[in-house]
PDB file of N, CA, C and O in Angstrom:
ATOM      1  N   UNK A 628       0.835  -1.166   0.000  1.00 69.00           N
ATOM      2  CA  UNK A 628       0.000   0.000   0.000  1.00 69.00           C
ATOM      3  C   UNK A 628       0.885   1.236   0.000  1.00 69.00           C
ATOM      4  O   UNK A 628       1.945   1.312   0.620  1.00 69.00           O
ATOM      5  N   UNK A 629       0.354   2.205  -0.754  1.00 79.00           N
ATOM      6  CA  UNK A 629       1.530   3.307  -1.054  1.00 79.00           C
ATOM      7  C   UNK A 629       0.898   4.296   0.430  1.00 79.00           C
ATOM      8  O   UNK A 629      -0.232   4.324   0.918  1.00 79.00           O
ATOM      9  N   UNK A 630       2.041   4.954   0.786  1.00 85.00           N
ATOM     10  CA  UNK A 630       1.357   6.131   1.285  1.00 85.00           C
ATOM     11  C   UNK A 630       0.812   5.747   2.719  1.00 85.00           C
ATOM     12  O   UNK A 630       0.582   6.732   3.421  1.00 85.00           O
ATOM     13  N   UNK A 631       0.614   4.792   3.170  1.00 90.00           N
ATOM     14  CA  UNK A 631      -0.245   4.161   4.540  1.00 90.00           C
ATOM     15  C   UNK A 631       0.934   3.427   5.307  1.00 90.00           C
ATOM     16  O   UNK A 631       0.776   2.221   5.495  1.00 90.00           O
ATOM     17  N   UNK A 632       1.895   3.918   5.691  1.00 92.00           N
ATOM     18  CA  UNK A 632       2.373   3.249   6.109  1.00 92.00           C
ATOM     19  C   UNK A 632       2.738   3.539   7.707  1.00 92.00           C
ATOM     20  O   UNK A 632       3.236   2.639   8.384  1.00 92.00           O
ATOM     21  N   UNK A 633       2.436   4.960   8.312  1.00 94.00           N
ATOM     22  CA  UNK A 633       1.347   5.051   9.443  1.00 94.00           C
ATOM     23  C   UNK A 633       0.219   4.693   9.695  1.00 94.00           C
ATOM     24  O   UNK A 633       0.098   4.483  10.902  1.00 94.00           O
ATOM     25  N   UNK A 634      -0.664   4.521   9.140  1.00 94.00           N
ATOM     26  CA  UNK A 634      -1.987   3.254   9.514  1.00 94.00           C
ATOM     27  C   UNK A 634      -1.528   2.298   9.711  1.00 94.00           C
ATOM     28  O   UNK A 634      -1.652   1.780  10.820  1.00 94.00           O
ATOM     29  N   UNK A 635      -0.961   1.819   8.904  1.00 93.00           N
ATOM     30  CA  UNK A 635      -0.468   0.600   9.058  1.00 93.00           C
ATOM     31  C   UNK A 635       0.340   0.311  10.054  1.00 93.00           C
ATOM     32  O   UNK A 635       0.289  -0.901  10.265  1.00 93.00           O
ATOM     33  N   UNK A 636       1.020   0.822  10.726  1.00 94.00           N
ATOM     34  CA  UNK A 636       1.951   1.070  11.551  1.00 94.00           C
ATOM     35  C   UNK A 636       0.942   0.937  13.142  1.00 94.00           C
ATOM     36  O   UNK A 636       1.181   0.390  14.219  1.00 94.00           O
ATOM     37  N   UNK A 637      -0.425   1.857  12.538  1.00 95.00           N
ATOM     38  CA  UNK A 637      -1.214   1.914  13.823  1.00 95.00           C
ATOM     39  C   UNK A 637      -1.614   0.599  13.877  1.00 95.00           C
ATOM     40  O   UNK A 637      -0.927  -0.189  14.527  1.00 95.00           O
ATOM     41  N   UNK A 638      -2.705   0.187  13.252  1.00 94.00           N
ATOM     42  CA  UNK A 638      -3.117  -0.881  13.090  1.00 94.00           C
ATOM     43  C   UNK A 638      -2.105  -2.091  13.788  1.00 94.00           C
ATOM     44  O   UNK A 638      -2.432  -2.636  14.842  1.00 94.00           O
ATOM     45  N   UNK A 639      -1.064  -2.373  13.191  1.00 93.00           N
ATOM     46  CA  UNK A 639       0.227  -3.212  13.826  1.00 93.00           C
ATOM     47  C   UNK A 639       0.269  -3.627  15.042  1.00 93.00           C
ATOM     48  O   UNK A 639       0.190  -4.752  15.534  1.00 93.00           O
ATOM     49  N   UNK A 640       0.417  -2.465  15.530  1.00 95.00           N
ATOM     50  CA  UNK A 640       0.600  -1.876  17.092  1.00 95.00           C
ATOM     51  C   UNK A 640      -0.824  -2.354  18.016  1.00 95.00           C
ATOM     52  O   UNK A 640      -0.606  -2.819  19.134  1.00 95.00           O
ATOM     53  N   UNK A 641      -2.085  -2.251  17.602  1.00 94.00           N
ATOM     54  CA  UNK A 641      -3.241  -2.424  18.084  1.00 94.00           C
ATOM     55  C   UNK A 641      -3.220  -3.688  17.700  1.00 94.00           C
ATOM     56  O   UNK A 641      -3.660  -4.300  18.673  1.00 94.00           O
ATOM     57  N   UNK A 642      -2.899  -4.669  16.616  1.00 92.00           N
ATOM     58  CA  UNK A 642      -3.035  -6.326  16.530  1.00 92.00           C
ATOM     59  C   UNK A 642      -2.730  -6.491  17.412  1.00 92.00           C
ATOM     60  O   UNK A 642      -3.453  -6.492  18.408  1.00 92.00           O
ATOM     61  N   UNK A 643      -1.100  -6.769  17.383  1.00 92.00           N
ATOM     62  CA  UNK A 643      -0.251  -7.085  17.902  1.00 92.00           C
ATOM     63  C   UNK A 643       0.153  -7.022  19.499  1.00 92.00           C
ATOM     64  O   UNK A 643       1.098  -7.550  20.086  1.00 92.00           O
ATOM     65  N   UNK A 644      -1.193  -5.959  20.111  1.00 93.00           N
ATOM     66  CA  UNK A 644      -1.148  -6.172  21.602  1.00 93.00           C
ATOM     67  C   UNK A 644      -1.690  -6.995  22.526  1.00 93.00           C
ATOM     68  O   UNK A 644      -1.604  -6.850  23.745  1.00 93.00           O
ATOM     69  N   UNK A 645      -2.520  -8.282  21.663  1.00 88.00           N
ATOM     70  CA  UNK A 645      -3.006  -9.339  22.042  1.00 88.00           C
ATOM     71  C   UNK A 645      -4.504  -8.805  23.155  1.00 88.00           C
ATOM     72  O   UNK A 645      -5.268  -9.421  23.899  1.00 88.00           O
ATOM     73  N   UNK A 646      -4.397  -7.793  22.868  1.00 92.00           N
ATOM     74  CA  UNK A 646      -5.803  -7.280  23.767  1.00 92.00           C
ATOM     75  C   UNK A 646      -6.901  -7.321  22.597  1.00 92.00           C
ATOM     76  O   UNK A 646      -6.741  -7.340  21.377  1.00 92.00           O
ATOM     77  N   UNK A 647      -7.994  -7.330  23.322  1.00 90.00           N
ATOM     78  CA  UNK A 647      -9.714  -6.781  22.500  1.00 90.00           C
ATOM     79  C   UNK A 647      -9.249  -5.225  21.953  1.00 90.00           C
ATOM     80  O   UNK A 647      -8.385  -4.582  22.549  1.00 90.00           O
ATOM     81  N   UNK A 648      -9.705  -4.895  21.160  1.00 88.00           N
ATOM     82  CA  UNK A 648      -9.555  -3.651  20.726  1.00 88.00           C
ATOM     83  C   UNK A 648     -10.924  -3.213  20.196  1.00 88.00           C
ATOM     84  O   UNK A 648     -11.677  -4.055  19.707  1.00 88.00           O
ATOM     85  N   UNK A 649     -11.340  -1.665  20.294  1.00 93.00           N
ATOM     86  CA  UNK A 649     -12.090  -1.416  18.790  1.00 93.00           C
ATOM     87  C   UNK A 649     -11.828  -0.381  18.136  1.00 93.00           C
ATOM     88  O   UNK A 649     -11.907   0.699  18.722  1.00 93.00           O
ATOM     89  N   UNK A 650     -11.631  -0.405  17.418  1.00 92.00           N
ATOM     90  CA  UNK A 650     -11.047   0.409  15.990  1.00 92.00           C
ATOM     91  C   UNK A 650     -12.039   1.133  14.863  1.00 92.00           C
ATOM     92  O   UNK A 650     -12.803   0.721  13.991  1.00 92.00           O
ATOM     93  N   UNK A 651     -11.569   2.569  15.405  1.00 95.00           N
ATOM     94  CA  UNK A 651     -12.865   3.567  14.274  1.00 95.00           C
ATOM     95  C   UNK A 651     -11.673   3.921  13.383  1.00 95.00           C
ATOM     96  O   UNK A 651     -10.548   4.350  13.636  1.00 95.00           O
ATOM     97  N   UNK A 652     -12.351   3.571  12.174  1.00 94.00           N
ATOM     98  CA  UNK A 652     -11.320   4.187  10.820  1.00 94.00           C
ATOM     99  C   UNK A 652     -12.079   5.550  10.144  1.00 94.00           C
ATOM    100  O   UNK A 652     -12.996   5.480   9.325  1.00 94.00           O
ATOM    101  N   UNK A 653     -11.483   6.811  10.678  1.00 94.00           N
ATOM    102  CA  UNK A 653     -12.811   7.587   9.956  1.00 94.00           C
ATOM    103  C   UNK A 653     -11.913   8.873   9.033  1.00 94.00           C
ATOM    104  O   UNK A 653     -10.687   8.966   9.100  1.00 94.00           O
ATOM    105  N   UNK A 654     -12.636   9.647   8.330  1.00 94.00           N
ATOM    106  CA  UNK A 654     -11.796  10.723   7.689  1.00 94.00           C
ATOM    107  C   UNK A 654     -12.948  11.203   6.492  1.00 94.00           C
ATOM    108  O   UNK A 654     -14.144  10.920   6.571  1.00 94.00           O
ATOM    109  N   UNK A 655     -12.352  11.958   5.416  1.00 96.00           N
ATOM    110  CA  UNK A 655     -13.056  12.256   4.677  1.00 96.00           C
ATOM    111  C   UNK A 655     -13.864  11.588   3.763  1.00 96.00           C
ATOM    112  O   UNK A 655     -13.228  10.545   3.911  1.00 96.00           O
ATOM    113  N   UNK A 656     -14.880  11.214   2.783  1.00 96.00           N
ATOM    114  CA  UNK A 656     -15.459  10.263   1.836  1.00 96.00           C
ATOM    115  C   UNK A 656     -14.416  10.822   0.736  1.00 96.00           C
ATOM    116  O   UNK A 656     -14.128  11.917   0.255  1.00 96.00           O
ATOM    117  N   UNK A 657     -13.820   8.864   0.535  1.00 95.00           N
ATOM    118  CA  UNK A 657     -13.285   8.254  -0.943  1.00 95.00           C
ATOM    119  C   UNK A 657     -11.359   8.813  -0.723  1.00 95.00           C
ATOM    120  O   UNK A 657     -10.580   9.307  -1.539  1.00 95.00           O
ATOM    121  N   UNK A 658     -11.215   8.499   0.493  1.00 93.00           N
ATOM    122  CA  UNK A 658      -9.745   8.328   0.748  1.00 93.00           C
ATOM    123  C   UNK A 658      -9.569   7.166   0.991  1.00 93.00           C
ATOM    124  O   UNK A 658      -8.340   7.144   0.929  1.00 93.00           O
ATOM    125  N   UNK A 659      -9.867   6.151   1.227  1.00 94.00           N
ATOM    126  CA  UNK A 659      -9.501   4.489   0.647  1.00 94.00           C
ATOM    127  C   UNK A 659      -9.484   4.342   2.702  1.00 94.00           C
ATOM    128  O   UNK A 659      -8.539   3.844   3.314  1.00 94.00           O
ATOM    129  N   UNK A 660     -10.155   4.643   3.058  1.00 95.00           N
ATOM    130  CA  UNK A 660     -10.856   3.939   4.471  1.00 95.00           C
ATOM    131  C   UNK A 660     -11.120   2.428   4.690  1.00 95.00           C
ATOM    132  O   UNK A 660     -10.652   1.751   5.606  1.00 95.00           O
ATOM    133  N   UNK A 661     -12.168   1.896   3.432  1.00 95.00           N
ATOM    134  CA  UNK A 661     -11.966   0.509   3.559  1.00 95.00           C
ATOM    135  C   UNK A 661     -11.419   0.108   2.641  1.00 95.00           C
ATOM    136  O   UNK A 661     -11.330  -1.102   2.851  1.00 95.00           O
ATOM    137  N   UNK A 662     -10.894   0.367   1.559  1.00 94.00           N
ATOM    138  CA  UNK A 662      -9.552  -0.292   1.303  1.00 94.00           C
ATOM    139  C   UNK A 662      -8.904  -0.327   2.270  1.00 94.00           C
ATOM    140  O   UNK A 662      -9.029  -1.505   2.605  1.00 94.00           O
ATOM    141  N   UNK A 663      -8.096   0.270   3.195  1.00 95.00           N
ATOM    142  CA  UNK A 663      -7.309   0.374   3.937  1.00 95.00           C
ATOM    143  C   UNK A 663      -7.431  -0.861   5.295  1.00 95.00           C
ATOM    144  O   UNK A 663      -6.660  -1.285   6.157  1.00 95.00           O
ATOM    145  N   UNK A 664      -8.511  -1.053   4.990  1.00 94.00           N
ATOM    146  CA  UNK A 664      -8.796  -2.081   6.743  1.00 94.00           C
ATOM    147  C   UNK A 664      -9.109  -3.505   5.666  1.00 94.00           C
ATOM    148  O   UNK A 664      -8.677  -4.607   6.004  1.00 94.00           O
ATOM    149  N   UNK A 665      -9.941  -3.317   4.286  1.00 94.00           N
ATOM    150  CA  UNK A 665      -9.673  -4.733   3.199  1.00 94.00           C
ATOM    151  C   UNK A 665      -8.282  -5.214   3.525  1.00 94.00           C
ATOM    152  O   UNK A 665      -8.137  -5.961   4.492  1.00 94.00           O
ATOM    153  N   UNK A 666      -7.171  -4.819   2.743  1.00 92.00           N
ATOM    154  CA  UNK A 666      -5.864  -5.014   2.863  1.00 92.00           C
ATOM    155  C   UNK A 666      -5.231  -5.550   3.700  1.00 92.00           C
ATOM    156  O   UNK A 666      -4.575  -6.584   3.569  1.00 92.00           O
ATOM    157  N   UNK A 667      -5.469  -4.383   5.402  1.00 93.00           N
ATOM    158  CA  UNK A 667      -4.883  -4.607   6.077  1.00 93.00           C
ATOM    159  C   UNK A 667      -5.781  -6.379   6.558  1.00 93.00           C
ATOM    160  O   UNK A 667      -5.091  -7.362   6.832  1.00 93.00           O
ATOM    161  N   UNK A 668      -6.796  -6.412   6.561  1.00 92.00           N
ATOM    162  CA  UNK A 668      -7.401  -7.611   7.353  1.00 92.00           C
ATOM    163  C   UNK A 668      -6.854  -8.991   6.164  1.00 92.00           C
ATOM    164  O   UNK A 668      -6.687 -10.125   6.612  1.00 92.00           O
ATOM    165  N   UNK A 669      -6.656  -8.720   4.865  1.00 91.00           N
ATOM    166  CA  UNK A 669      -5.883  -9.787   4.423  1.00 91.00           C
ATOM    167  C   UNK A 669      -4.712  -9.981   5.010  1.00 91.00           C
ATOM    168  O   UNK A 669      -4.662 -10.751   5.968  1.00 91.00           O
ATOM    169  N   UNK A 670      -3.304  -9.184   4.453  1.00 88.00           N
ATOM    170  CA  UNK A 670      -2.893  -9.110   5.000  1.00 88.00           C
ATOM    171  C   UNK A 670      -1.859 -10.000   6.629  1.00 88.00           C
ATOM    172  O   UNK A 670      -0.753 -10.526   6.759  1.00 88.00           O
ATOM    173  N   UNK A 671      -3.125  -9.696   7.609  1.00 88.00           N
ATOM    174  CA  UNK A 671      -3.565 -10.315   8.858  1.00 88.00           C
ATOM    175  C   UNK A 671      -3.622 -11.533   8.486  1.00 88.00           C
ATOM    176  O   UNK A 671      -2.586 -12.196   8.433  1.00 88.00           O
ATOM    177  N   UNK A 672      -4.971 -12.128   8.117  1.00 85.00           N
ATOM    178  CA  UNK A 672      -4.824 -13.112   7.199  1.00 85.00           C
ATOM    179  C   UNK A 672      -4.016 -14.465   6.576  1.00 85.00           C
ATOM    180  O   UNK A 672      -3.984 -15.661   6.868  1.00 85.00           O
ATOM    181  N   UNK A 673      -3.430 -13.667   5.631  1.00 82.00           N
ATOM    182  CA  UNK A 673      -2.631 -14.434   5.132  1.00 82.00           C
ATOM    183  C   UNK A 673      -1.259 -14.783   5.950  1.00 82.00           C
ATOM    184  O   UNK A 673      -0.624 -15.829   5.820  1.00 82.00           O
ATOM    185  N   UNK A 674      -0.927 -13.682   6.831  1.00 81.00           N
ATOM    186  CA  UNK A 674       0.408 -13.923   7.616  1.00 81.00           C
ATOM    187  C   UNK A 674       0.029 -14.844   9.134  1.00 81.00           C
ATOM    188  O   UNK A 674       0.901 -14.935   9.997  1.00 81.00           O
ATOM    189  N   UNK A 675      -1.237 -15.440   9.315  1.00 72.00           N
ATOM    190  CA  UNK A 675      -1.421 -15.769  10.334  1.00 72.00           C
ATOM    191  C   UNK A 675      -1.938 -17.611   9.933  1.00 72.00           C
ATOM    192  O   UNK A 675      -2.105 -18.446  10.822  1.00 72.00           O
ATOM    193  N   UNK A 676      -2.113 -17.909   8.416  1.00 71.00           N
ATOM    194  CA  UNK A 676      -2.101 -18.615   7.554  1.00 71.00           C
ATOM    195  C   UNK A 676      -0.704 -19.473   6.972  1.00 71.00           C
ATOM    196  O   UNK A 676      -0.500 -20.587   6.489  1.00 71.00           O
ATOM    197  N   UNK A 677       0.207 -18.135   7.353  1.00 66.00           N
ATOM    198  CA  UNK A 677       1.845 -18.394   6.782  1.00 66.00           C
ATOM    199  C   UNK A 677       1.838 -18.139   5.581  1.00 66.00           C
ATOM    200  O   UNK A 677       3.026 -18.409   5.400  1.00 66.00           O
ATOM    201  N   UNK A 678       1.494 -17.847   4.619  1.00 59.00           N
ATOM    202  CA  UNK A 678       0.703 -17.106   3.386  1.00 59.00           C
ATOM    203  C   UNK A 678       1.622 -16.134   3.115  1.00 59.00           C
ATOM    204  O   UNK A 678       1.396 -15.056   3.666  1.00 59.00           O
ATOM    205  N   UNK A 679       2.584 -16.201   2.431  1.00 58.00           N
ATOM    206  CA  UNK A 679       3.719 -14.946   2.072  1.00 58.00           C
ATOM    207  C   UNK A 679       3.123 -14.159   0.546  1.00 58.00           C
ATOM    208  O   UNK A 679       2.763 -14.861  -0.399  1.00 58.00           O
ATOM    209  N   UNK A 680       3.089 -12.715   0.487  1.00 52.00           N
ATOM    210  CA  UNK A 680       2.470 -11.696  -0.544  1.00 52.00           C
ATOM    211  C   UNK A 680       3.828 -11.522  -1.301  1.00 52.00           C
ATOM    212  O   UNK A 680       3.903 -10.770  -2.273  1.00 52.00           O
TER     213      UNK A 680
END
C-alpha cells in the first residue's frame, strides 16, 4: 500500500497487543478507508495462515 504506512503502523501496534480492541477508521469520503482495513485484514490473514504476498 503506497502512502499508509502510518496506519499501518497503527493498526500493527493495536493487533499485535493481544488485547480486544475497537477500531474507528474515519476521515473524509473516498480516501480508501476501507480499502485500507480490506488489505490490512488480508494481509492479517494471510500472515497468520503463513501465506507470504
Amino acid at each position: 500500500m503506497i502512502g499508509r504506512k502510518q496506519e499501518i503502523a497503527i493498526l500493527n501496534k493495536l493487533y499485535e497487543s493481544g488485547r480486544s480492541q475497537f477500531v474507528a477508521v474515519y476521515g473524509r469520503k473516498r480516501v480508501g478507508k476501507t480499502y485500507l482495513v480490506s488489505i490490512y485484514g488480508l494481509l492479517v490473514r494471510n500472515s497468520f495462515m503463513g501465506v507470504s504476498s
